[in-house]
Amino acid sequence: MSTAILTGAPVAGSSLEDGLRSLGFDVRTATDAAAVTAELATVPAYERVALVDPRFIGHVHALRLALTDPRFPAAAVRGALSVQAEARTALVRAVTAAERTGTTAPTGSTPQPRSVAVAETTATDGTATAHSRVDDLAAALDAEGVAVHRPELGVLVADVPADAEAQAAARDAVAAVDDERVRLRSAVKARDGFFTTFCISPYSRYIARWCARRGLTPNQVTTASLLTALIAAACAATGTRPGFVSAGVLLLASFVLDCTDGQLARYSLQYSTLGAWLDATFDRAKEYAYYAGLALGAARGGDDVWALALGAMVLQTCRHVVDFAFNEANHDATGNSSPTAALSGRLDSVGWTVWVRRMIVLPIGERWAMIAVLTAFTTPRITFYVLLIGCALAACYTTAGRVLRSLTRRAERTDRAARALAELADSGPPAELVAKAAPRKASSYLAPLSAALGAAAVLAGTAAAGFGSWVPVGCAVLYAVLAGVAVAAPLKSPLDWLVPPLFRAAEYGTILILAAYAEMNGALPAAFGLVAAVAYHHYDTVYRIRGGTGAPPRRLVRAIGGHEGRTVVVTAAAALLHDQNQGFTIALTALAAVIALAVLIESIRFWVSSGAPAVHDETGEPA
């Protein structure tokens, strides 16, 4: 239960108390600053507390946005302020300072002391707006360095009218706007793909409202989406036409639920770090489990497409790393002066080009719709061929655009961005040793050049030498050395964001090539499992960084070898076990199990117990 303190006597005929109670607040009244201080002392330190001017007139949803959003330590609209535990001390100091000056909170009927001048301002519509001590407290928090979030209200009303005429005008303004319609519309993400915007969101928002009215949480809907996708994968694994049709339908149903969970979070303001992590990681689990289901279904029909399934997972993961690394590298940039960005801005002014560009990158909505339709009407092999071609074209488009922006952009890379890129690199003990010994002279292209040379060496050497040769092992050792050189200096140069995706491509690609060349029963499914386990670790790193909590502990990264250490281990296993029946398959399976166990234990421990601030992803999948 949260507590709302009305800073004065309630105005006769006001429904403010009922509105606050509908938002889950225990409503109390305090007539002056001393009474507010006393009431604050009775509220448990861990609870949210709100101060509301009793003359407040506005929409309940305006109060909901200001008083119940868990993502911000403090939030305010005109006449209403809420603080969470971390901002309580600053609020008490502000109220205490007000008490020492002898001021009281304004009320609708209680006269102000003569020592206090209650000012009136004029709103844009010409009505008188009263001065509110609650707004003074919000300003005092800002002055103390507590960031007070002030939500965009749009057509919603939140006002403290000064007289009867202004009160009547405010009530008329409230009556003229249906705040439930505004709330439902704002539940839909502002920036989304064409398929999601026009084919899913028009009705999924109503599913979100239905869930909210029945007390369902976003995490429950996220879990339902995962279960639906897993059932879809199981249907695809049957290898029958009815199974494929059912799989396509269920995959679309899973995507509808995937949209619904975010809309439910925005509709009911149920944000959490755990929820953002579940939503992001479950998306990857659903898609990659579905790839495995298609591969199993194809195998039942005598067609081995595990290499295509693994290739699709590798390509999609590398696409995401490109987007994540670029965004983190430019997280603190104050502007983009590049001609590419200017051209993009001009294209955005032409409405239809926005949707075309969003579709070209094949975001999750378009991608899942394509996979579902192809599954239902074609074969798994055709589905993977189209998926790989589409994702490859999208990857070329997005990566080329980011490279052009980076080359022509005049911006300083911050220490935070360089640290994030280093964490995304996922360097293990071999690269760390080389980095310590290598000269730390920064170069505009040394890091990406070293990473590219290392990736090219290990991939080309593995592909040329084939399975069972010691050449890939030598190439992997060279790759580890070049990987250490790449991260020896802070990653602050224009193209240094390419380092993490190059490392991902090298590691995943090496595993794919060796498993495809092995021609051992189960080698490719085992490689699929290994890449899935490692990719989970990399996604977990991304979402920790995006949530502001930092990368996983270094002891975990070192324990699982880092990208270059795992590459050396896999190539060595291929050379040592090439003549043993199923030896390489067993090695890949064991390595996948160990890594999955280690990263899952640490990841679940962190996300369940970290106490990190609530977050929510408003940008959607970057790819």
Coordinates of N, CA, C and O in Angstrom, one line a residue, residues 73 187 239 272 401 444 567:
P73 N 12.6 7.8 -9.1 CA 12.6 8.1 -7.7 C 11.7 9.1 -7.3 O 11.2 9.1 -6.1
A187 N -0.7 3.1 -24.4 CA -0.2 1.8 -24.0 C 0.6 1.2 -25.2 O 1.4 0.3 -25.0
G239 N 7.0 -32.4 -38.0 CA 7.3 -32.6 -39.4 C 6.2 -32.9 -40.3 O 6.4 -33.3 -41.5
S272 N 9.3 -3.2 -14.3 CA 10.3 -3.8 -13.4 C 11.6 -4.2 -14.2 O 11.5 -4.5 -15.4
G401 N 24.9 1.7 -42.8 CA 24.4 3.0 -42.4 C 25.2 3.4 -41.1 O 25.5 4.6 -40.9
S444 N 42.9 5.1 -34.5 CA 41.5 5.2 -35.0 C 41.0 3.9 -35.5 O 39.8 3.7 -35.4
T567 N 36.9 -20.3 -28.2 CA 37.3 -20.6 -29.6 C 38.5 -21.5 -29.7 O 38.5 -22.5 -30.5

